[in-house]
Amino acid sequence: MEAGGVADSLLSGACVLFTLAMYSAGLSDLRQMRMTRSVDSVQFLPFLTTDINNLSWMSYGALKGDGTLIFVNATGAVLQTLYILVYLHYCPRKRPVLLQTVTLLGVFFLGFGYLWLLVPNLEAQLQQLGLFCSVFTVSMYLSPLADLAKIIQTRSTQRLSFPLTIATLLTSASWTLYGFRLGDPYIVVPNLPGILTSFIRLWLFWKYSKEQDRNYPLLHT
């Protein structure tokens, strides 16, 4: 196998490994829901939006004939669907959750129908679906900025998960390199905010852990 082929295989493997590690963060929520038999402190919308994002990227991968995109996002969609079903099982107020799910899935399938019925050209389908996937992914990466503002106000990183931050950084970086390798801006651009927000989170961990270390002795004098 040529060096270029080895590099492509390693990069594809890194994308799969890091992305699945990031998706597996939801397993802690799944475990909590099963142990407490409730959905307290578990947010539903991230499961649903990630599922829609996975389905969109899986469709994009199918159009491109990209096995890495298909496998990663098909696996992610299965995991997110599992999280959604468990949430629905333990959620006492199912109607709002079902309404959100039906609404977003309805929008997804309407868009799917539009692309396949009204945009017959494959290149145009790739461009429009790639643009949608990019915008949707960027919005997901930027949505936690409100939490970052609260962290700065409270000077506490309890809201953040350090392992998830590392997984997000590695996932975004690997997909950015993968997109560069393919020359696909629809893959490159939406992962850049993931790298940026991950570095911001790491800086917050560094900054406020130092402040907490300085304050800790004061609390015990």
PDB file of N, CA and C in Angstrom, residues 54-137:
ATOM      1  N   ASN A  54     -26.608  13.593  12.257  1.00  0.00           N
ATOM      2  CA  ASN A  54     -26.066  12.323  11.774  1.00  0.00           C
ATOM      3  C   ASN A  54     -26.774  11.858  10.506  1.00  0.00           C
ATOM      4  N   LEU A  55     -28.091  11.947  10.491  1.00  0.00           N
ATOM      5  CA  LEU A  55     -28.844  11.517   9.313  1.00  0.00           C
ATOM      6  C   LEU A  55     -28.498  12.362   8.094  1.00  0.00           C
ATOM      7  N   SER A  56     -28.285  13.654   8.316  1.00  0.00           N
ATOM      8  CA  SER A  56     -27.938  14.556   7.203  1.00  0.00           C
ATOM      9  C   SER A  56     -26.561  14.227   6.644  1.00  0.00           C
ATOM     10  N   TRP A  57     -25.581  14.056   7.546  1.00  0.00           N
ATOM     11  CA  TRP A  57     -24.224  13.730   7.080  1.00  0.00           C
ATOM     12  C   TRP A  57     -24.164  12.326   6.471  1.00  0.00           C
ATOM     13  N   MET A  58     -24.962  11.410   6.975  1.00  0.00           N
ATOM     14  CA  MET A  58     -25.009  10.076   6.384  1.00  0.00           C
ATOM     15  C   MET A  58     -25.530  10.149   4.944  1.00  0.00           C
ATOM     16  N   SER A  59     -26.543  10.992   4.726  1.00  0.00           N
ATOM     17  CA  SER A  59     -27.065  11.187   3.368  1.00  0.00           C
ATOM     18  C   SER A  59     -26.018  11.829   2.467  1.00  0.00           C
ATOM     19  N   TYR A  60     -25.280  12.801   3.022  1.00  0.00           N
ATOM     20  CA  TYR A  60     -24.214  13.450   2.248  1.00  0.00           C
ATOM     21  C   TYR A  60     -23.136  12.425   1.883  1.00  0.00           C
ATOM     22  N   GLY A  61     -22.770  11.572   2.860  1.00  0.00           N
ATOM     23  CA  GLY A  61     -21.778  10.541   2.590  1.00  0.00           C
ATOM     24  C   GLY A  61     -22.255   9.555   1.536  1.00  0.00           C
ATOM     25  N   ALA A  62     -23.558   9.232   1.562  1.00  0.00           N
ATOM     26  CA  ALA A  62     -24.107   8.319   0.561  1.00  0.00           C
ATOM     27  C   ALA A  62     -24.028   8.933  -0.838  1.00  0.00           C
ATOM     28  N   LEU A  63     -24.321  10.237  -0.939  1.00  0.00           N
ATOM     29  CA  LEU A  63     -24.224  10.912  -2.236  1.00  0.00           C
ATOM     30  C   LEU A  63     -22.788  10.936  -2.749  1.00  0.00           C
ATOM     31  N   LYS A  64     -21.825  11.129  -1.821  1.00  0.00           N
ATOM     32  CA  LYS A  64     -20.409  11.179  -2.214  1.00  0.00           C
ATOM     33  C   LYS A  64     -19.803   9.789  -2.397  1.00  0.00           C
ATOM     34  N   GLY A  65     -20.491   8.767  -1.857  1.00  0.00           N
ATOM     35  CA  GLY A  65     -19.905   7.440  -1.864  1.00  0.00           C
ATOM     36  C   GLY A  65     -18.755   7.331  -0.885  1.00  0.00           C
ATOM     37  N   ASP A  66     -18.867   8.015   0.245  1.00  0.00           N
ATOM     38  CA  ASP A  66     -17.812   8.060   1.262  1.00  0.00           C
ATOM     39  C   ASP A  66     -18.180   7.113   2.404  1.00  0.00           C
ATOM     40  N   GLY A  67     -17.472   5.999   2.494  1.00  0.00           N
ATOM     41  CA  GLY A  67     -17.777   4.990   3.494  1.00  0.00           C
ATOM     42  C   GLY A  67     -17.544   5.456   4.917  1.00  0.00           C
ATOM     43  N   THR A  68     -16.542   6.318   5.117  1.00  0.00           N
ATOM     44  CA  THR A  68     -16.250   6.808   6.466  1.00  0.00           C
ATOM     45  C   THR A  68     -17.400   7.646   6.995  1.00  0.00           C
ATOM     46  N   LEU A  69     -17.884   8.568   6.181  1.00  0.00           N
ATOM     47  CA  LEU A  69     -19.016   9.407   6.579  1.00  0.00           C
ATOM     48  C   LEU A  69     -20.260   8.554   6.849  1.00  0.00           C
ATOM     49  N   ILE A  70     -20.496   7.573   5.988  1.00  0.00           N
ATOM     50  CA  ILE A  70     -21.687   6.734   6.145  1.00  0.00           C
ATOM     51  C   ILE A  70     -21.610   5.946   7.450  1.00  0.00           C
ATOM     52  N   PHE A  71     -20.478   5.273   7.698  1.00  0.00           N
ATOM     53  CA  PHE A  71     -20.359   4.410   8.873  1.00  0.00           C
ATOM     54  C   PHE A  71     -20.458   5.199  10.176  1.00  0.00           C
ATOM     55  N   VAL A  72     -19.699   6.286  10.264  1.00  0.00           N
ATOM     56  CA  VAL A  72     -19.682   7.073  11.501  1.00  0.00           C
ATOM     57  C   VAL A  72     -21.064   7.623  11.820  1.00  0.00           C
ATOM     58  N   ASN A  73     -21.714   8.183  10.815  1.00  0.00           N
ATOM     59  CA  ASN A  73     -22.996   8.845  11.078  1.00  0.00           C
ATOM     60  C   ASN A  73     -24.148   7.857  11.201  1.00  0.00           C
ATOM     61  N   ALA A  74     -24.047   6.701  10.542  1.00  0.00           N
ATOM     62  CA  ALA A  74     -25.055   5.664  10.754  1.00  0.00           C
ATOM     63  C   ALA A  74     -24.976   5.148  12.188  1.00  0.00           C
ATOM     64  N   THR A  75     -23.747   4.932  12.683  1.00  0.00           N
ATOM     65  CA  THR A  75     -23.563   4.491  14.069  1.00  0.00           C
ATOM     66  C   THR A  75     -24.047   5.562  15.038  1.00  0.00           C
ATOM     67  N   GLY A  76     -23.703   6.816  14.741  1.00  0.00           N
ATOM     68  CA  GLY A  76     -24.156   7.914  15.591  1.00  0.00           C
ATOM     69  C   GLY A  76     -25.666   8.031  15.626  1.00  0.00           C
ATOM     70  N   ALA A  77     -26.305   7.847  14.477  1.00  0.00           N
ATOM     71  CA  ALA A  77     -27.768   7.939  14.422  1.00  0.00           C
ATOM     72  C   ALA A  77     -28.422   6.833  15.254  1.00  0.00           C
ATOM     73  N   VAL A  78     -27.843   5.632  15.203  1.00  0.00           N
ATOM     74  CA  VAL A  78     -28.375   4.528  16.008  1.00  0.00           C
ATOM     75  C   VAL A  78     -28.253   4.852  17.503  1.00  0.00           C
ATOM     76  N   LEU A  79     -27.074   5.350  17.911  1.00  0.00           N
ATOM     77  CA  LEU A  79     -26.865   5.696  19.324  1.00  0.00           C
ATOM     78  C   LEU A  79     -27.823   6.790  19.779  1.00  0.00           C
ATOM     79  N   GLN A  80     -27.937   7.852  18.976  1.00  0.00           N
ATOM     80  CA  GLN A  80     -28.804   8.966  19.368  1.00  0.00           C
ATOM     81  C   GLN A  80     -30.266   8.527  19.418  1.00  0.00           C
ATOM     82  N   THR A  81     -30.669   7.656  18.489  1.00  0.00           N
ATOM     83  CA  THR A  81     -32.043   7.138  18.511  1.00  0.00           C
ATOM     84  C   THR A  81     -32.282   6.328  19.778  1.00  0.00           C
ATOM     85  N   LEU A  82     -31.268   5.561  20.193  1.00  0.00           N
ATOM     86  CA  LEU A  82     -31.376   4.809  21.439  1.00  0.00           C
ATOM     87  C   LEU A  82     -31.549   5.754  22.628  1.00  0.00           C
ATOM     88  N   TYR A  83     -30.749   6.834  22.668  1.00  0.00           N
ATOM     89  CA  TYR A  83     -30.868   7.801  23.763  1.00  0.00           C
ATOM     90  C   TYR A  83     -32.259   8.435  23.779  1.00  0.00           C
ATOM     91  N   ILE A  84     -32.771   8.741  22.584  1.00  0.00           N
ATOM     92  CA  ILE A  84     -34.104   9.361  22.478  1.00  0.00           C
ATOM     93  C   ILE A  84     -35.185   8.414  22.993  1.00  0.00           C
ATOM     94  N   LEU A  85     -35.100   7.138  22.616  1.00  0.00           N
ATOM     95  CA  LEU A  85     -36.110   6.168  23.045  1.00  0.00           C
ATOM     96  C   LEU A  85     -36.085   5.976  24.562  1.00  0.00           C
ATOM     97  N   VAL A  86     -34.885   5.923  25.130  1.00  0.00           N
ATOM     98  CA  VAL A  86     -34.786   5.780  26.589  1.00  0.00           C
ATOM     99  C   VAL A  86     -35.323   7.028  27.284  1.00  0.00           C
ATOM    100  N   TYR A  87     -35.013   8.202  26.730  1.00  0.00           N
ATOM    101  CA  TYR A  87     -35.533   9.449  27.297  1.00  0.00           C
ATOM    102  C   TYR A  87     -37.063   9.450  27.259  1.00  0.00           C
ATOM    103  N   LEU A  88     -37.618   9.050  26.124  1.00  0.00           N
ATOM    104  CA  LEU A  88     -39.079   8.998  26.002  1.00  0.00           C
ATOM    105  C   LEU A  88     -39.697   8.021  27.006  1.00  0.00           C
ATOM    106  N   HIS A  89     -38.995   6.934  27.249  1.00  0.00           N
ATOM    107  CA  HIS A  89     -39.515   5.918  28.172  1.00  0.00           C
ATOM    108  C   HIS A  89     -39.648   6.464  29.598  1.00  0.00           C
ATOM    109  N   TYR A  90     -38.655   7.253  30.025  1.00  0.00           N
ATOM    110  CA  TYR A  90     -38.649   7.745  31.405  1.00  0.00           C
ATOM    111  C   TYR A  90     -39.212   9.156  31.560  1.00  0.00           C
ATOM    112  N   CYS A  91     -39.483   9.824  30.442  1.00  0.00           N
ATOM    113  CA  CYS A  91     -39.987  11.201  30.517  1.00  0.00           C
ATOM    114  C   CYS A  91     -41.461  11.200  30.926  1.00  0.00           C
ATOM    115  N   PRO A  92     -41.843  11.958  31.971  1.00  0.00           N
ATOM    116  CA  PRO A  92     -43.247  11.979  32.403  1.00  0.00           C
ATOM    117  C   PRO A  92     -44.152  12.753  31.446  1.00  0.00           C
ATOM    118  N   ARG A  93     -43.572  13.778  30.778  1.00  0.00           N
ATOM    119  CA  ARG A  93     -44.369  14.593  29.850  1.00  0.00           C
ATOM    120  C   ARG A  93     -43.894  14.295  28.430  1.00  0.00           C
ATOM    121  N   LYS A  94     -44.515  13.310  27.808  1.00  0.00           N
ATOM    122  CA  LYS A  94     -44.035  12.829  26.519  1.00  0.00           C
ATOM    123  C   LYS A  94     -44.486  13.693  25.344  1.00  0.00           C
ATOM    124  N   ARG A  95     -45.596  14.382  25.489  1.00  0.00           N
ATOM    125  CA  ARG A  95     -46.150  15.114  24.344  1.00  0.00           C
ATOM    126  C   ARG A  95     -45.197  16.173  23.792  1.00  0.00           C
ATOM    127  N   PRO A  96     -44.599  17.070  24.626  1.00  0.00           N
ATOM    128  CA  PRO A  96     -43.674  18.065  24.064  1.00  0.00           C
ATOM    129  C   PRO A  96     -42.466  17.428  23.388  1.00  0.00           C
ATOM    130  N   VAL A  97     -41.984  16.327  23.969  1.00  0.00           N
ATOM    131  CA  VAL A  97     -40.824  15.634  23.395  1.00  0.00           C
ATOM    132  C   VAL A  97     -41.183  15.035  22.037  1.00  0.00           C
ATOM    133  N   LEU A  98     -42.341  14.393  21.963  1.00  0.00           N
ATOM    134  CA  LEU A  98     -42.781  13.820  20.692  1.00  0.00           C
ATOM    135  C   LEU A  98     -43.023  14.900  19.643  1.00  0.00           C
ATOM    136  N   LEU A  99     -43.553  16.049  20.080  1.00  0.00           N
ATOM    137  CA  LEU A  99     -43.810  17.153  19.149  1.00  0.00           C
ATOM    138  C   LEU A  99     -42.507  17.676  18.564  1.00  0.00           C
ATOM    139  N   GLN A 100     -41.498  17.866  19.407  1.00  0.00           N
ATOM    140  CA  GLN A 100     -40.190  18.309  18.920  1.00  0.00           C
ATOM    141  C   GLN A 100     -39.608  17.294  17.938  1.00  0.00           C
ATOM    142  N   THR A 101     -39.726  16.013  18.296  1.00  0.00           N
ATOM    143  CA  THR A 101     -39.160  14.959  17.446  1.00  0.00           C
ATOM    144  C   THR A 101     -39.847  14.916  16.084  1.00  0.00           C
ATOM    145  N   VAL A 102     -41.171  14.928  16.092  1.00  0.00           N
ATOM    146  CA  VAL A 102     -41.929  14.865  14.838  1.00  0.00           C
ATOM    147  C   VAL A 102     -41.656  16.096  13.977  1.00  0.00           C
ATOM    148  N   THR A 103     -41.554  17.267  14.616  1.00  0.00           N
ATOM    149  CA  THR A 103     -41.318  18.506  13.861  1.00  0.00           C
ATOM    150  C   THR A 103     -39.970  18.473  13.148  1.00  0.00           C
ATOM    151  N   LEU A 104     -38.907  18.133  13.892  1.00  0.00           N
ATOM    152  CA  LEU A 104     -37.570  18.122  13.283  1.00  0.00           C
ATOM    153  C   LEU A 104     -37.441  17.015  12.236  1.00  0.00           C
ATOM    154  N   LEU A 105     -37.997  15.841  12.525  1.00  0.00           N
ATOM    155  CA  LEU A 105     -37.952  14.764  11.530  1.00  0.00           C
ATOM    156  C   LEU A 105     -38.766  15.128  10.288  1.00  0.00           C
ATOM    157  N   GLY A 106     -39.893  15.817  10.495  1.00  0.00           N
ATOM    158  CA  GLY A 106     -40.692  16.265   9.363  1.00  0.00           C
ATOM    159  C   GLY A 106     -39.927  17.226   8.467  1.00  0.00           C
ATOM    160  N   VAL A 107     -39.216  18.186   9.095  1.00  0.00           N
ATOM    161  CA  VAL A 107     -38.392  19.129   8.330  1.00  0.00           C
ATOM    162  C   VAL A 107     -37.305  18.382   7.572  1.00  0.00           C
ATOM    163  N   PHE A 108     -36.682  17.398   8.246  1.00  0.00           N
ATOM    164  CA  PHE A 108     -35.619  16.617   7.601  1.00  0.00           C
ATOM    165  C   PHE A 108     -36.143  15.888   6.370  1.00  0.00           C
ATOM    166  N   PHE A 109     -37.264  15.193   6.498  1.00  0.00           N
ATOM    167  CA  PHE A 109     -37.778  14.413   5.372  1.00  0.00           C
ATOM    168  C   PHE A 109     -38.337  15.303   4.254  1.00  0.00           C
ATOM    169  N   LEU A 110     -38.850  16.487   4.610  1.00  0.00           N
ATOM    170  CA  LEU A 110     -39.253  17.440   3.577  1.00  0.00           C
ATOM    171  C   LEU A 110     -38.041  17.886   2.763  1.00  0.00           C
ATOM    172  N   GLY A 111     -36.952  18.202   3.466  1.00  0.00           N
ATOM    173  CA  GLY A 111     -35.717  18.578   2.774  1.00  0.00           C
ATOM    174  C   GLY A 111     -35.181  17.438   1.929  1.00  0.00           C
ATOM    175  N   PHE A 112     -35.265  16.224   2.455  1.00  0.00           N
ATOM    176  CA  PHE A 112     -34.834  15.035   1.725  1.00  0.00           C
ATOM    177  C   PHE A 112     -35.643  14.879   0.442  1.00  0.00           C
ATOM    178  N   GLY A 113     -36.961  15.033   0.564  1.00  0.00           N
ATOM    179  CA  GLY A 113     -37.825  14.923  -0.604  1.00  0.00           C
ATOM    180  C   GLY A 113     -37.545  16.007  -1.630  1.00  0.00           C
ATOM    181  N   TYR A 114     -37.277  17.227  -1.139  1.00  0.00           N
ATOM    182  CA  TYR A 114     -36.959  18.336  -2.044  1.00  0.00           C
ATOM    183  C   TYR A 114     -35.717  18.027  -2.866  1.00  0.00           C
ATOM    184  N   LEU A 115     -34.666  17.538  -2.194  1.00  0.00           N
ATOM    185  CA  LEU A 115     -33.415  17.259  -2.899  1.00  0.00           C
ATOM    186  C   LEU A 115     -33.593  16.172  -3.960  1.00  0.00           C
ATOM    187  N   TRP A 116     -34.307  15.120  -3.600  1.00  0.00           N
ATOM    188  CA  TRP A 116     -34.407  13.977  -4.503  1.00  0.00           C
ATOM    189  C   TRP A 116     -35.431  14.172  -5.619  1.00  0.00           C
ATOM    190  N   LEU A 117     -36.432  14.991  -5.382  1.00  0.00           N
ATOM    191  CA  LEU A 117     -37.480  15.163  -6.377  1.00  0.00           C
ATOM    192  C   LEU A 117     -37.294  16.409  -7.236  1.00  0.00           C
ATOM    193  N   LEU A 118     -36.784  17.482  -6.616  1.00  0.00           N
ATOM    194  CA  LEU A 118     -36.707  18.760  -7.322  1.00  0.00           C
ATOM    195  C   LEU A 118     -35.300  19.183  -7.702  1.00  0.00           C
ATOM    196  N   VAL A 119     -34.286  18.470  -7.212  1.00  0.00           N
ATOM    197  CA  VAL A 119     -32.897  18.794  -7.575  1.00  0.00           C
ATOM    198  C   VAL A 119     -32.289  17.531  -8.185  1.00  0.00           C
ATOM    199  N   PRO A 120     -32.518  17.302  -9.456  1.00  0.00           N
ATOM    200  CA  PRO A 120     -32.098  16.041 -10.076  1.00  0.00           C
ATOM    201  C   PRO A 120     -30.594  15.926 -10.295  1.00  0.00           C
ATOM    202  N   ASN A 121     -29.887  17.053 -10.337  1.00  0.00           N
ATOM    203  CA  ASN A 121     -28.456  17.031 -10.618  1.00  0.00           C
ATOM    204  C   ASN A 121     -27.677  16.652  -9.360  1.00  0.00           C
ATOM    205  N   LEU A 122     -26.796  15.650  -9.472  1.00  0.00           N
ATOM    206  CA  LEU A 122     -26.044  15.150  -8.315  1.00  0.00           C
ATOM    207  C   LEU A 122     -25.148  16.226  -7.712  1.00  0.00           C
ATOM    208  N   GLU A 123     -24.488  17.001  -8.542  1.00  0.00           N
ATOM    209  CA  GLU A 123     -23.584  18.036  -8.038  1.00  0.00           C
ATOM    210  C   GLU A 123     -24.358  19.090  -7.250  1.00  0.00           C
ATOM    211  N   ALA A 124     -25.517  19.475  -7.749  1.00  0.00           N
ATOM    212  CA  ALA A 124     -26.343  20.451  -7.036  1.00  0.00           C
ATOM    213  C   ALA A 124     -26.859  19.866  -5.726  1.00  0.00           C
ATOM    214  N   GLN A 125     -27.195  18.584  -5.731  1.00  0.00           N
ATOM    215  CA  GLN A 125     -27.627  17.928  -4.494  1.00  0.00           C
ATOM    216  C   GLN A 125     -26.514  17.954  -3.446  1.00  0.00           C
ATOM    217  N   LEU A 126     -25.287  17.639  -3.887  1.00  0.00           N
ATOM    218  CA  LEU A 126     -24.152  17.653  -2.971  1.00  0.00           C
ATOM    219  C   LEU A 126     -23.909  19.044  -2.397  1.00  0.00           C
ATOM    220  N   GLN A 127     -24.005  20.056  -3.233  1.00  0.00           N
ATOM    221  CA  GLN A 127     -23.763  21.425  -2.781  1.00  0.00           C
ATOM    222  C   GLN A 127     -24.823  21.866  -1.770  1.00  0.00           C
ATOM    223  N   GLN A 128     -26.085  21.616  -2.077  1.00  0.00           N
ATOM    224  CA  GLN A 128     -27.146  22.080  -1.182  1.00  0.00           C
ATOM    225  C   GLN A 128     -27.181  21.289   0.123  1.00  0.00           C
ATOM    226  N   LEU A 129     -27.004  19.971   0.035  1.00  0.00           N
ATOM    227  CA  LEU A 129     -26.993  19.166   1.251  1.00  0.00           C
ATOM    228  C   LEU A 129     -25.740  19.451   2.070  1.00  0.00           C
ATOM    229  N   GLY A 130     -24.603  19.637   1.391  1.00  0.00           N
ATOM    230  CA  GLY A 130     -23.365  19.966   2.105  1.00  0.00           C
ATOM    231  C   GLY A 130     -23.473  21.292   2.835  1.00  0.00           C
ATOM    232  N   LEU A 131     -24.112  22.268   2.207  1.00  0.00           N
ATOM    233  CA  LEU A 131     -24.299  23.571   2.850  1.00  0.00           C
ATOM    234  C   LEU A 131     -25.190  23.442   4.080  1.00  0.00           C
ATOM    235  N   PHE A 132     -26.277  22.672   3.940  1.00  0.00           N
ATOM    236  CA  PHE A 132     -27.172  22.470   5.084  1.00  0.00           C
ATOM    237  C   PHE A 132     -26.433  21.791   6.233  1.00  0.00           C
ATOM    238  N   CYS A 133     -25.691  20.716   5.926  1.00  0.00           N
ATOM    239  CA  CYS A 133     -24.945  20.002   6.966  1.00  0.00           C
ATOM    240  C   CYS A 133     -23.946  20.927   7.654  1.00  0.00           C
ATOM    241  N   SER A 134     -23.271  21.753   6.869  1.00  0.00           N
ATOM    242  CA  SER A 134     -22.270  22.659   7.432  1.00  0.00           C
ATOM    243  C   SER A 134     -22.897  23.669   8.387  1.00  0.00           C
ATOM    244  N   VAL A 135     -23.987  24.286   7.942  1.00  0.00           N
ATOM    245  CA  VAL A 135     -24.647  25.302   8.774  1.00  0.00           C
ATOM    246  C   VAL A 135     -25.202  24.662  10.050  1.00  0.00           C
ATOM    247  N   PHE A 136     -25.793  23.491   9.912  1.00  0.00           N
ATOM    248  CA  PHE A 136     -26.382  22.805  11.071  1.00  0.00           C
ATOM    249  C   PHE A 136     -25.300  22.425  12.076  1.00  0.00           C
ATOM    250  N   THR A 137     -24.168  21.926  11.584  1.00  0.00           N
ATOM    251  CA  THR A 137     -23.072  21.525  12.475  1.00  0.00           C
ATOM    252  C   THR A 137     -22.460  22.731  13.171  1.00  0.00           C
TER     253      THR A 137
END
